[in-house]
Amino acid sequence: MRLKFRPVDASFYDLFSESAAHLVVGSQLLAEMLGDGGDRESIAQRMRDAEHAADETTHAIVKRVNSTFVTPFDREDIYALASALDDVMDMMDEAVDLVLLYGVTTLPAETSEQVEVLQRCADLTVEAMPSLATMSALDEYWIEINRLENAGDKSYRRILANLFNGDYKAMEVIKLKDIVESLEGAIDAFERVANILEQIAVKES
Amino acid sequence: MRLKFRPVDASFYDLFSESAAHLVVGSQLLAEMLGDGGDRESIAQRMRDAEHAADETTHAIVKRVNSTFVTPFDREDIYALASALDDVMDMMDEAVDLVLLYGVTTLPAETSEQVEVLQRCADLTVEAMPSLATMSALDEYWIEINRLENAGDKSYRRILANLFNGDYKAMEVIKLKDIVESLEGAIDAFERVANILEQIAVKES
Amino acid sequence: MRLKFRPVDASFYDLFSESAAHLVVGSQLLAEMLGDGGDRESIAQRMRDAEHAADETTHAIVKRVNSTFVTPFDREDIYALASALDDVMDMMDEAVDLVLLYGVTTLPAETSEQVEVLQRCADLTVEAMPSLATMSALDEYWIEINRLENAGDKSYRRILANLFNGDYKAMEVIKLKDIVESLEGAIDAFERVANILEQIAVKES
């Protein structure tokens, strides 16, 4: 019965952990960027470096899935998970990039709530990755990510409503809306990661 | 020849019908929201409830596809169809949400054309779902959805052009553009549903 | 060993070449639209025709993949490639459409850089398609598309920054941002095409 004891390429798990670890770095840089007093040019450069490193990890996963005969779970789930993790990074990178590009100096206070949600999501995701190998303990992770996503959504909607309450000029609204939408997009992407992990766990259990 | 008379899990069809039925409710709430005299807070709450119910149906489809050995048609088509139906709901929910969030009281007249298209699409889609089991009579449905999508696109483009004709301030344009884009997105999502159904019919015929 | 000498449906390659050829036409129309002195209504009409022709090619690919028993490479890769090529066309069509719809007469100078990138990408992609059959010589193509995408991204970011430097009114920013985002979206879609081709080459080699 070779099906039962098939050899699997364990290093997929390491690559996914590496991918999640990039998101912890990214969310920290985001917090620095939105905080006071940092050198924004330098933070944005470090974010670009983190985004390139994340790209390379994604690329390594895709190369391996294409050249490996037996994968620890379905190929399409590996692609989906790698690509969802990559989406989180892209959205965080975009947020940092737009802050610099648009020359925004003050952000609505609630954006710090969005960034806190992102930092918590990154921490939980990096902790959840080793569970991929054993398919254990993913329930709590999944519930907590969903709770965080809801909290993030509330912040996002409050910011949007405030942007239109008359305090901001149209030009500011255009800029800030893009930035908070990137942050919200990164949170949504974390939820997609959690949903894919749940789906893999259901299939494999 | 068990291949020919394979047992299939018929309740997939019921779940897809349920999913389409949520879209009929959603499109009606959208019509109420954009009409006059409704209690917008209460309509938005009912829309959120409808969106949650739709989420649960999608979740039930995904759980079943992951835990069922034989599916009535390809797994990836089941995912694609469930997710396209879910996209329609998300876009309609977003439209209702933005009307409330942005505090918009008057919408361009042509948005009612978009909503009529959405209501027709929802009715046609719920009627088409039982044909999934027999793969019959999908041609007319597909042609009619495409005709409606074209009509919706014309309305959308007319609204966009009008938004920039000088009658609106930039701040209003930002708000209204988001709302009509959500409506157009919901119509496009209905077309995607029709395309996936056509693809399934071609494969299975 | 029938696996080695399996009969393949060679015309998939022809259809992909046809699909890429539509993009050359599209990028030329885009250049005309953004240049001076053309009849914009007529250019936009020819773009719509090109977009319909591209749709028909995509449809032909999907029909064939669904009705063919043996495909030259994985079904999901055929779908992904067809759909990525189609995305390029949709984004170029959207850009032309918005120029007309928004009544924009002058575009930021750097948009011509974006269009040059698109024309080069279209030429390279149509040249790369015959390599699908032999899986040769894709490396140079892939590297050059990535170089072009980087150049396009730099132009895009310079335009965005300029839009907010105080020379433009909010209303103009809303219009121009949509147009340059469509152009950037088309360039990104070309990069996705290149990534899918690379992935197919890795799998098949």
Coordinates of C-alpha atoms in Angstrom, one line a residue:
Chain A
M1 CA 0.0 0.0 0.0
R2 CA 2.3 2.7 -1.2
L3 CA -0.5 5.2 -1.2
K4 CA -0.6 5.3 2.6
F5 CA 3.1 5.7 3.2
R6 CA 3.9 7.8 0.1
P7 CA 7.1 9.8 0.5
V8 CA 6.3 13.5 0.7
D9 CA 8.4 16.5 0.1
A10 CA 8.5 18.0 3.6
S11 CA 10.2 21.2 2.5
F12 CA 6.9 22.6 1.2
Y13 CA 6.1 23.2 4.8
D14 CA 9.3 25.1 5.4
L15 CA 8.7 27.2 2.3
F16 CA 5.2 28.1 3.5
S17 CA 6.6 29.0 6.9
E18 CA 9.2 31.2 5.2
S19 CA 6.4 32.9 3.1
A20 CA 4.4 33.6 6.3
A21 CA 7.5 35.0 8.0
H22 CA 7.9 37.6 5.3
L23 CA 4.4 38.8 6.2
V24 CA 5.5 39.4 9.8
V25 CA 8.3 41.6 8.5
G26 CA 6.0 43.4 6.1
S27 CA 3.4 44.2 8.8
Q28 CA 6.1 45.6 11.1
L29 CA 7.4 47.9 8.3
L30 CA 3.8 49.0 7.7
A31 CA 3.5 49.9 11.4
E32 CA 6.8 51.9 11.2
M33 CA 5.6 53.7 8.1
L34 CA 2.3 54.8 9.6
G35 CA 3.9 55.6 12.9
D36 CA 5.8 58.9 13.5
G37 CA 9.3 59.8 13.1
G38 CA 10.6 57.1 10.8
D39 CA 12.6 57.7 7.6
R40 CA 9.9 56.9 5.1
E41 CA 12.2 56.5 2.1
S42 CA 14.2 54.0 4.0
I43 CA 11.2 52.1 5.3
A44 CA 9.7 52.0 1.8
Q45 CA 13.0 50.6 0.5
R46 CA 13.1 47.8 3.2
M47 CA 9.4 47.0 2.3
R48 CA 10.4 46.6 -1.4
D49 CA 13.2 44.3 -0.3
A50 CA 10.8 42.3 1.8
E51 CA 8.4 42.1 -1.1
H52 CA 11.1 40.8 -3.4
A53 CA 12.1 38.2 -0.8
A54 CA 8.5 37.1 -0.6
D55 CA 8.3 36.9 -4.4
E56 CA 11.3 34.6 -4.4
T57 CA 9.7 32.3 -1.8
T58 CA 6.5 32.1 -3.9
H59 CA 8.6 31.4 -7.0
A60 CA 10.4 28.6 -5.2
I61 CA 7.1 27.0 -4.1
V62 CA 5.8 27.1 -7.7
K63 CA 9.0 25.7 -9.1
R64 CA 8.9 22.9 -6.6
V65 CA 5.3 22.0 -7.2
N66 CA 5.9 21.8 -10.9
S67 CA 9.0 19.6 -10.6
T68 CA 7.9 17.3 -7.7
F69 CA 6.0 14.1 -8.4
V70 CA 4.3 13.7 -5.0
T71 CA 3.1 16.7 -3.1
P72 CA 1.9 16.7 0.5
F73 CA -1.5 18.0 -0.6
D74 CA -3.3 18.9 -3.9
R75 CA -1.2 20.9 -6.3
E76 CA -4.0 23.5 -6.9
D77 CA -4.2 24.0 -3.1
I78 CA -0.5 24.7 -3.0
Y79 CA -0.8 27.2 -5.8
A80 CA -3.8 28.8 -4.1
L81 CA -2.1 29.1 -0.7
A82 CA 1.2 30.4 -2.1
S83 CA -0.7 33.0 -4.2
A84 CA -2.9 34.1 -1.3
L85 CA 0.2 34.6 0.9
D86 CA 1.8 36.6 -1.9
D87 CA -1.4 38.7 -2.2
V88 CA -1.1 39.8 1.4
M89 CA 2.5 41.0 0.8
D90 CA 1.5 42.8 -2.4
M91 CA -1.3 44.7 -0.7
M92 CA 0.9 45.7 2.3
D93 CA 3.7 46.8 -0.1
E94 CA 1.1 48.9 -2.1
A95 CA -0.1 50.6 1.1
V96 CA 3.5 51.6 2.0
D97 CA 4.2 52.6 -1.5
L98 CA 1.2 54.9 -1.8
V99 CA 1.9 56.7 1.4
L100 CA 5.3 57.7 0.0
L101 CA 4.1 58.2 -3.6
Y102 CA 1.1 60.4 -2.7
G103 CA 3.2 62.3 -0.1
V104 CA 0.6 61.6 2.6
T105 CA 1.8 62.9 6.0
T106 CA -1.3 62.3 8.2
L107 CA -3.5 59.3 8.1
P108 CA -6.9 58.8 9.7
A109 CA -6.4 57.5 13.3
E110 CA -8.2 54.3 12.6
T111 CA -5.6 53.2 10.1
S112 CA -3.5 52.2 13.1
E113 CA -6.3 49.8 14.0
Q114 CA -6.1 48.2 10.6
V115 CA -2.3 47.9 11.0
E116 CA -2.7 46.2 14.4
V117 CA -5.1 43.7 12.8
L118 CA -2.5 43.0 10.1
Q119 CA 0.2 42.5 12.7
R120 CA -1.9 40.1 14.7
C121 CA -3.0 38.2 11.5
A122 CA 0.7 37.9 10.4
D123 CA 1.7 36.5 13.8
L124 CA -1.2 34.0 13.8
T125 CA -0.5 32.9 10.3
V126 CA 3.2 32.2 10.9
E127 CA 2.2 30.2 14.0
A128 CA -0.4 28.2 12.1
M129 CA 2.0 27.1 9.3
P130 CA 3.6 24.2 11.2
S131 CA 0.1 22.8 11.7
L132 CA -0.1 22.3 8.0
A133 CA 2.1 19.2 8.5
T134 CA -0.1 17.7 11.2
M135 CA -3.5 19.3 10.3
S136 CA -4.0 20.0 14.0
A137 CA -5.1 23.1 15.9
L138 CA -6.2 25.0 12.9
D139 CA -9.7 25.7 14.2
E140 CA -8.7 28.4 16.7
Y141 CA -6.5 30.1 14.2
W142 CA -9.3 30.2 11.6
I143 CA -11.9 31.6 14.2
E144 CA -9.4 34.2 15.4
I145 CA -8.5 35.4 11.8
N146 CA -12.2 35.7 11.1
R147 CA -12.8 37.8 14.3
L148 CA -9.8 40.0 13.3
E149 CA -11.2 40.4 9.8
N150 CA -14.5 41.6 11.2
A151 CA -12.8 44.1 13.5
G152 CA -10.7 45.3 10.5
D153 CA -13.8 45.7 8.4
K154 CA -15.4 47.9 11.1
S155 CA -12.4 50.2 11.2
Y156 CA -12.3 50.4 7.4
R157 CA -16.0 51.3 7.2
R158 CA -15.6 53.9 9.9
I159 CA -12.7 55.5 8.1
L160 CA -14.6 55.5 4.8
A161 CA -17.7 57.2 6.4
N162 CA -15.4 59.8 8.0
L163 CA -13.6 60.5 4.7
F164 CA -17.0 61.8 3.4
N165 CA -18.1 63.7 6.5
G166 CA -16.9 67.1 5.2
D167 CA -13.5 67.3 6.9
Y168 CA -11.5 66.2 3.8
K169 CA -11.1 67.7 0.4
A170 CA -11.8 65.5 -2.7
M171 CA -8.1 65.3 -3.4
E172 CA -7.3 64.0 0.0
V173 CA -10.2 61.6 -0.2
I174 CA -8.8 60.1 -3.4
K175 CA -5.4 59.5 -1.8
L176 CA -6.5 58.2 1.6
K177 CA -9.2 56.0 0.1
D178 CA -6.5 54.2 -2.0
I179 CA -4.4 53.6 1.1
V180 CA -7.1 52.3 3.4
E181 CA -8.4 50.1 0.6
S182 CA -4.9 48.5 0.3
L183 CA -4.9 47.9 4.1
E184 CA -8.4 46.4 3.9
G185 CA -7.3 44.3 0.9
A186 CA -4.3 42.9 2.9
I187 CA -6.7 41.9 5.8
D188 CA -9.1 40.2 3.3
A189 CA -6.1 38.4 1.8
F190 CA -5.2 37.0 5.2
E191 CA -8.8 35.7 5.5
R192 CA -8.4 34.0 2.2
V193 CA -5.2 32.3 3.4
A194 CA -7.2 31.1 6.5
N195 CA -10.0 29.8 4.2
I196 CA -7.6 27.9 2.0
L197 CA -5.9 26.4 5.0
E198 CA -9.3 25.3 6.4
Q199 CA -10.2 23.8 3.0
I200 CA -6.9 21.8 2.9
A201 CA -7.6 20.6 6.5
V202 CA -11.1 19.4 5.6
K203 CA -9.8 17.5 2.5
E204 CA -6.9 15.9 4.2
S205 CA -8.7 14.9 7.4
Chain B
M1 CA -20.3 -0.4 -15.9
R2 CA -20.5 1.6 -12.7
L3 CA -19.2 4.6 -14.4
K4 CA -22.4 5.1 -16.3
F5 CA -24.7 4.7 -13.4
R6 CA -22.5 6.2 -10.7
P7 CA -24.4 7.4 -7.7
V8 CA -24.3 11.2 -7.5
D9 CA -25.0 13.5 -4.6
A10 CA -28.2 15.1 -5.9
S11 CA -28.2 17.7 -3.1
F12 CA -25.6 19.7 -4.9
Y13 CA -28.4 20.8 -7.2
D14 CA -30.5 21.9 -4.2
L15 CA -27.6 23.9 -2.7
F16 CA -27.1 25.7 -6.0
S17 CA -30.8 26.5 -6.2
E18 CA -30.6 27.8 -2.6
S19 CA -27.6 29.9 -3.6
A20 CA -29.5 31.5 -6.5
A21 CA -32.5 32.1 -4.4
H22 CA -30.5 34.3 -2.1
L23 CA -29.7 36.5 -5.1
V24 CA -33.4 37.0 -5.8
V25 CA -33.8 38.3 -2.2
G26 CA -30.6 40.4 -2.6
S27 CA -31.8 42.1 -5.8
Q28 CA -35.2 42.9 -4.3
L29 CA -33.5 44.6 -1.3
L30 CA -31.3 46.5 -3.7
A31 CA -34.5 47.7 -5.5
E32 CA -36.0 48.8 -2.2
M33 CA -32.8 50.6 -1.2
L34 CA -32.6 52.6 -4.4
G35 CA -36.4 53.3 -4.4
D36 CA -37.9 56.0 -2.3
G37 CA -39.3 55.9 1.2
G38 CA -37.8 52.8 2.7
D39 CA -36.0 52.6 6.0
R40 CA -32.5 52.4 4.7
E41 CA -30.9 51.2 8.0
S42 CA -33.4 48.3 8.1
I43 CA -32.9 47.4 4.4
A44 CA -29.2 47.4 4.9
Q45 CA -29.6 45.1 7.9
R46 CA -31.7 42.7 5.9
M47 CA -29.1 42.8 3.1
R48 CA -26.4 41.8 5.6
D49 CA -28.6 38.9 6.8
A50 CA -29.1 37.8 3.2
E51 CA -25.4 38.0 2.5
H52 CA -24.6 35.9 5.6
A53 CA -27.2 33.3 4.5
A54 CA -25.6 33.2 1.1
D55 CA -22.2 32.7 2.7
E56 CA -23.5 29.7 4.6
T57 CA -24.8 28.1 1.5
T58 CA -21.5 28.7 -0.3
H59 CA -19.7 27.2 2.8
A60 CA -22.1 24.2 2.7
I61 CA -21.2 23.6 -1.0
V62 CA -17.5 23.8 -0.4
K63 CA -17.7 21.4 2.6
R64 CA -19.7 18.9 0.6
V65 CA -17.4 19.0 -2.4
N66 CA -14.5 18.3 -0.1
S67 CA -16.1 15.5 1.8
T68 CA -17.9 13.8 -1.2
F69 CA -16.2 11.1 -3.2
V70 CA -18.3 11.4 -6.4
T71 CA -19.6 14.8 -7.5
P72 CA -22.2 15.3 -10.3
F73 CA -19.7 17.4 -12.3
D74 CA -16.0 18.4 -12.0
R75 CA -15.0 19.7 -8.5
E76 CA -13.3 22.8 -9.9
D77 CA -16.5 23.7 -11.8
I78 CA -18.5 23.3 -8.5
Y79 CA -16.0 25.7 -6.8
A80 CA -16.1 28.1 -9.7
L81 CA -20.0 28.2 -9.8
A82 CA -20.3 28.5 -6.0
S83 CA -17.8 31.3 -5.9
A84 CA -19.3 33.2 -8.9
L85 CA -22.8 33.1 -7.3
D86 CA -21.2 34.3 -4.0
D87 CA -19.5 37.2 -5.9
V88 CA -22.9 38.5 -7.2
M89 CA -24.1 38.7 -3.6
D90 CA -21.0 40.4 -2.4
M91 CA -21.3 43.1 -5.1
M92 CA -25.0 43.7 -4.4
D93 CA -24.3 43.9 -0.6
E94 CA -21.4 46.3 -1.3
A95 CA -23.7 48.6 -3.3
V96 CA -26.4 48.7 -0.5
D97 CA -23.7 49.2 2.1
L98 CA -22.0 52.1 0.2
V99 CA -25.3 53.9 -0.3
L100 CA -25.8 53.9 3.5
L101 CA -22.1 54.5 4.4
Y102 CA -21.6 57.4 2.0
G103 CA -24.9 58.9 3.0
V104 CA -26.1 59.1 -0.6
T105 CA -29.7 60.3 -0.9
T106 CA -30.1 60.7 -4.7
L107 CA -28.7 58.3 -7.3
P108 CA -28.5 58.9 -11.0
A109 CA -31.8 57.8 -12.7
E110 CA -30.1 55.1 -14.8
T111 CA -29.1 53.2 -11.7
S112 CA -32.7 51.9 -11.6
E113 CA -32.0 50.3 -15.0
Q114 CA -29.0 48.6 -13.5
V115 CA -31.1 47.2 -10.7
E116 CA -33.8 46.0 -13.1
V117 CA -31.2 44.1 -15.0
L118 CA -30.0 42.6 -11.7
Q119 CA -33.5 41.5 -10.8
R120 CA -34.1 39.9 -14.2
C121 CA -30.7 38.2 -14.0
A122 CA -31.5 36.8 -10.5
D123 CA -34.9 35.5 -11.7
L124 CA -33.4 33.8 -14.8
T125 CA -30.5 32.3 -12.7
V126 CA -32.9 30.8 -10.1
E127 CA -35.0 29.3 -13.0
A128 CA -31.9 27.9 -14.7
M129 CA -30.5 26.0 -11.7
P130 CA -32.8 23.0 -12.0
S131 CA -31.5 22.6 -15.6
L132 CA -28.1 21.8 -14.1
A133 CA -29.4 18.3 -13.3
T134 CA -30.6 17.7 -16.9
M135 CA -28.3 20.0 -18.8
S136 CA -31.3 21.1 -20.9
A137 CA -32.7 24.5 -21.9
L138 CA -29.6 26.4 -20.9
D139 CA -29.1 28.1 -24.3
E140 CA -31.9 30.6 -23.9
Y141 CA -30.9 31.5 -20.4
W142 CA -27.3 32.1 -21.5
I143 CA -28.4 34.3 -24.5
E144 CA -30.8 36.3 -22.3
I145 CA -28.2 36.9 -19.6
N146 CA -25.7 38.2 -22.2
R147 CA -28.4 40.5 -23.7
L148 CA -29.1 41.8 -20.2
E149 CA -25.4 42.3 -19.5
N150 CA -25.1 44.4 -22.6
A151 CA -28.1 46.5 -21.6
G152 CA -26.6 46.9 -18.1
D153 CA -23.3 47.9 -19.7
K154 CA -24.9 50.7 -21.7
S155 CA -26.6 52.1 -18.6
Y156 CA -23.3 52.0 -16.7
R157 CA -21.4 53.8 -19.4
R158 CA -24.2 56.5 -19.7
I159 CA -24.0 57.1 -16.0
L160 CA -20.2 57.3 -16.0
A161 CA -20.3 59.8 -18.9
N162 CA -22.9 61.9 -17.1
L163 CA -21.0 61.9 -13.8
F164 CA -18.3 63.9 -15.6
N165 CA -20.5 66.2 -17.6
G166 CA -20.2 69.1 -15.1
D167 CA -23.3 68.6 -13.0
Y168 CA -21.5 66.8 -10.2
K169 CA -18.8 67.8 -7.7
A170 CA -15.7 65.7 -7.4
M171 CA -16.8 64.5 -4.0
E172 CA -20.1 63.3 -5.4
V173 CA -18.4 61.6 -8.3
I174 CA -16.1 59.6 -6.0
K175 CA -19.2 58.3 -4.1
L176 CA -21.5 57.6 -7.0
K177 CA -18.8 56.0 -9.1
D178 CA -18.1 53.4 -6.3
I179 CA -21.8 52.6 -6.1
V180 CA -22.5 52.2 -9.9
E181 CA -19.3 50.2 -10.2
S182 CA -20.6 47.8 -7.6
L183 CA -23.9 47.4 -9.5
E184 CA -22.0 46.9 -12.8
G185 CA -19.7 44.4 -11.0
A186 CA -22.8 42.4 -9.8
I187 CA -24.1 42.3 -13.4
D188 CA -20.7 41.1 -14.7
A189 CA -20.7 38.4 -11.9
F190 CA -24.1 37.1 -13.2
E191 CA -22.5 36.8 -16.7
R192 CA -19.7 34.8 -15.1
V193 CA -22.3 32.5 -13.6
A194 CA -23.9 32.0 -17.0
N195 CA -20.5 31.3 -18.6
I196 CA -19.6 28.7 -16.0
L197 CA -23.0 27.0 -16.5
E198 CA -22.4 27.0 -20.2
Q199 CA -19.0 25.5 -19.8
I200 CA -20.3 22.7 -17.5
A201 CA -23.1 22.0 -20.1
V202 CA -20.5 21.7 -22.9
K203 CA -18.3 19.3 -20.8
E204 CA -21.2 17.1 -19.7
S205 CA -23.0 16.9 -23.0
Chain C
M1 CA 4.6 3.7 -25.2
R2 CA 1.6 5.7 -26.3
L3 CA 2.3 8.2 -23.6
K4 CA 5.3 9.5 -25.5
F5 CA 3.8 9.7 -28.9
R6 CA 0.3 10.7 -27.9
P7 CA -1.6 12.5 -30.6
V8 CA -2.1 16.2 -29.7
D9 CA -4.4 18.8 -31.1
A10 CA -1.9 21.1 -32.7
S11 CA -4.5 23.8 -33.4
F12 CA -4.4 24.9 -29.8
Y13 CA -1.1 26.5 -30.8
D14 CA -2.7 28.3 -33.7
L15 CA -5.5 29.6 -31.5
F16 CA -3.0 31.0 -29.0
S17 CA -1.1 32.7 -31.8
E18 CA -4.4 34.2 -33.0
S19 CA -5.1 35.4 -29.5
A20 CA -1.7 37.1 -29.2
A21 CA -2.2 38.6 -32.7
H22 CA -5.3 40.4 -31.5
L23 CA -3.2 42.1 -28.8
V24 CA -0.8 43.5 -31.4
V25 CA -3.9 45.1 -33.1
G26 CA -5.2 46.3 -29.8
S27 CA -1.9 47.9 -28.7
Q28 CA -1.6 49.7 -32.1
L29 CA -5.2 51.1 -31.7
L30 CA -4.2 52.3 -28.2
A31 CA -1.2 54.1 -29.7
E32 CA -3.5 55.8 -32.3
M33 CA -6.0 56.7 -29.6
L34 CA -3.4 58.4 -27.4
G35 CA -1.6 60.0 -30.4
D36 CA -2.9 63.2 -32.0
G37 CA -5.3 63.8 -34.8
G38 CA -7.1 60.4 -35.1
D39 CA -10.8 60.1 -35.2
R40 CA -11.4 58.9 -31.7
E41 CA -14.9 57.5 -32.3
S42 CA -13.7 55.4 -35.2
I43 CA -10.6 54.2 -33.3
A44 CA -12.8 53.2 -30.3
Q45 CA -15.1 51.3 -32.7
R46 CA -12.2 49.4 -34.2
M47 CA -11.0 48.6 -30.6
R48 CA -14.5 47.2 -29.8
D49 CA -14.2 45.0 -32.9
A50 CA -10.8 43.8 -32.0
E51 CA -12.0 43.0 -28.5
H52 CA -15.0 41.0 -29.9
A53 CA -12.6 39.1 -32.2
A54 CA -10.4 38.3 -29.2
D55 CA -13.4 37.1 -27.2
E56 CA -14.3 34.7 -30.0
T57 CA -10.8 33.3 -30.0
T58 CA -10.9 32.8 -26.3
H59 CA -14.3 31.1 -26.6
A60 CA -12.9 28.8 -29.3
I61 CA -10.1 27.8 -27.0
V62 CA -12.4 27.0 -24.1
K63 CA -14.8 25.1 -26.4
R64 CA -11.9 23.0 -27.8
V65 CA -10.4 22.3 -24.4
N66 CA -13.8 21.1 -23.2
S67 CA -14.5 18.8 -26.2
T68 CA -10.9 17.5 -26.7
F69 CA -9.8 14.3 -25.1
V70 CA -6.0 14.9 -25.2
T71 CA -4.6 18.4 -24.8
P72 CA -1.0 19.4 -25.5
F73 CA -0.6 20.6 -21.9
D74 CA -2.7 20.7 -18.7
R75 CA -6.3 21.9 -19.2
E76 CA -6.0 24.3 -16.3
D77 CA -2.9 25.9 -17.9
I78 CA -4.8 26.3 -21.2
Y79 CA -7.6 28.0 -19.4
A80 CA -5.2 30.2 -17.4
L81 CA -3.3 31.2 -20.5
A82 CA -6.4 32.0 -22.6
S83 CA -7.9 34.0 -19.8
A84 CA -4.7 36.0 -19.1
L85 CA -4.4 36.9 -22.9
D86 CA -8.1 37.9 -22.7
D87 CA -7.4 40.1 -19.7
V88 CA -4.8 42.1 -21.6
M89 CA -7.3 42.9 -24.3
D90 CA -10.0 43.8 -21.8
M91 CA -7.7 46.3 -20.1
M92 CA -6.5 47.9 -23.3
D93 CA -10.1 48.1 -24.5
E94 CA -11.1 49.7 -21.2
A95 CA -8.3 52.3 -21.5
V96 CA -9.5 53.3 -25.0
D97 CA -13.1 53.3 -23.9
L98 CA -12.5 55.6 -20.9
V99 CA -10.6 58.1 -22.9
L100 CA -13.7 58.5 -25.1
L101 CA -16.2 58.2 -22.3
Y102 CA -14.6 60.7 -20.0
G103 CA -13.9 63.1 -22.9
V104 CA -10.2 63.3 -22.1
T105 CA -8.3 65.3 -24.6
T106 CA -4.8 65.5 -23.1
L107 CA -3.1 62.7 -21.2
P108 CA 0.1 63.0 -19.1
A109 CA 3.1 62.6 -21.4
E110 CA 4.3 59.4 -19.6
T111 CA 1.2 57.5 -20.8
S112 CA 3.0 57.2 -24.2
E113 CA 5.7 55.3 -22.4
Q114 CA 3.1 52.9 -21.0
V115 CA 1.7 52.4 -24.5
E116 CA 5.2 51.8 -26.0
V117 CA 5.7 49.1 -23.3
L118 CA 2.4 47.6 -24.3
Q119 CA 3.3 47.5 -28.0
R120 CA 6.7 45.8 -27.2
C121 CA 5.0 43.3 -24.9
A122 CA 2.4 42.5 -27.6
D123 CA 5.2 42.0 -30.3
L124 CA 7.2 39.7 -27.9
T125 CA 4.1 37.7 -26.9
V126 CA 3.1 37.0 -30.5
E127 CA 6.7 36.0 -31.3
A128 CA 6.8 33.7 -28.2
M129 CA 3.6 31.7 -29.0
P130 CA 5.2 29.4 -31.6
S131 CA 7.7 28.4 -28.9
L132 CA 4.8 26.8 -27.0
A133 CA 5.0 23.9 -29.4
T134 CA 8.7 23.3 -28.8
M135 CA 9.1 24.9 -25.4
S136 CA 12.3 26.5 -26.6
A137 CA 13.6 30.0 -26.4
L138 CA 11.1 31.2 -23.7
D139 CA 13.8 32.4 -21.3
E140 CA 14.7 35.6 -23.2
Y141 CA 11.1 36.4 -23.8
W142 CA 10.3 36.0 -20.1
I143 CA 13.3 38.2 -19.0
E144 CA 12.4 40.9 -21.5
I145 CA 8.7 41.0 -20.4
N146 CA 9.8 41.4 -16.8
R147 CA 12.2 44.2 -17.8
L148 CA 9.4 46.0 -19.7
E149 CA 7.0 45.5 -16.8
N150 CA 9.5 47.2 -14.5
A151 CA 9.9 50.1 -16.9
G152 CA 6.1 50.4 -17.2
D153 CA 5.7 50.4 -13.4
K154 CA 8.2 53.3 -13.1
S155 CA 6.2 55.3 -15.7
Y156 CA 3.0 54.5 -13.9
R157 CA 4.3 55.6 -10.5
R158 CA 5.8 58.8 -12.0
I159 CA 2.3 59.6 -13.5
L160 CA 0.5 58.9 -10.2
A161 CA 2.9 61.2 -8.2
N162 CA 2.5 63.9 -10.8
L163 CA -1.3 63.7 -10.7
F164 CA -1.1 64.8 -7.1
N165 CA 1.5 67.5 -7.4
G166 CA -1.0 70.3 -7.6
D167 CA -1.3 70.8 -11.3
Y168 CA -4.5 68.8 -11.7
K169 CA -8.0 69.3 -10.3
A170 CA -9.7 66.5 -8.4
M171 CA -12.1 65.8 -11.3
E172 CA -9.2 65.4 -13.7
V173 CA -7.3 63.2 -11.3
I174 CA -10.3 60.8 -11.0
K175 CA -10.5 60.5 -14.8
L176 CA -6.8 60.2 -15.6
K177 CA -6.1 57.8 -12.7
D178 CA -8.7 55.4 -14.1
I179 CA -7.0 55.5 -17.5
V180 CA -3.4 55.0 -16.4
E181 CA -4.6 52.2 -14.1
S182 CA -6.1 50.4 -17.1
L183 CA -2.8 50.8 -19.0
E184 CA -0.8 49.5 -15.9
G185 CA -3.3 46.7 -15.6
A186 CA -2.7 45.7 -19.2
I187 CA 1.0 45.6 -18.6
D188 CA 0.6 43.5 -15.5
A189 CA -1.6 41.1 -17.5
F190 CA 1.2 40.7 -20.1
E191 CA 3.5 39.7 -17.2
R192 CA 0.9 37.2 -16.0
V193 CA 0.9 35.7 -19.5
A194 CA 4.7 35.4 -19.4
N195 CA 4.5 33.7 -15.9
I196 CA 2.0 31.2 -17.1
L197 CA 4.1 30.4 -20.2
E198 CA 7.1 29.9 -17.9
Q199 CA 5.1 27.6 -15.6
I200 CA 4.0 25.5 -18.6
A201 CA 7.6 25.3 -19.8
V202 CA 8.8 24.1 -16.4
K203 CA 6.1 21.4 -16.2
E204 CA 6.6 20.1 -19.7
S205 CA 10.4 20.2 -19.8

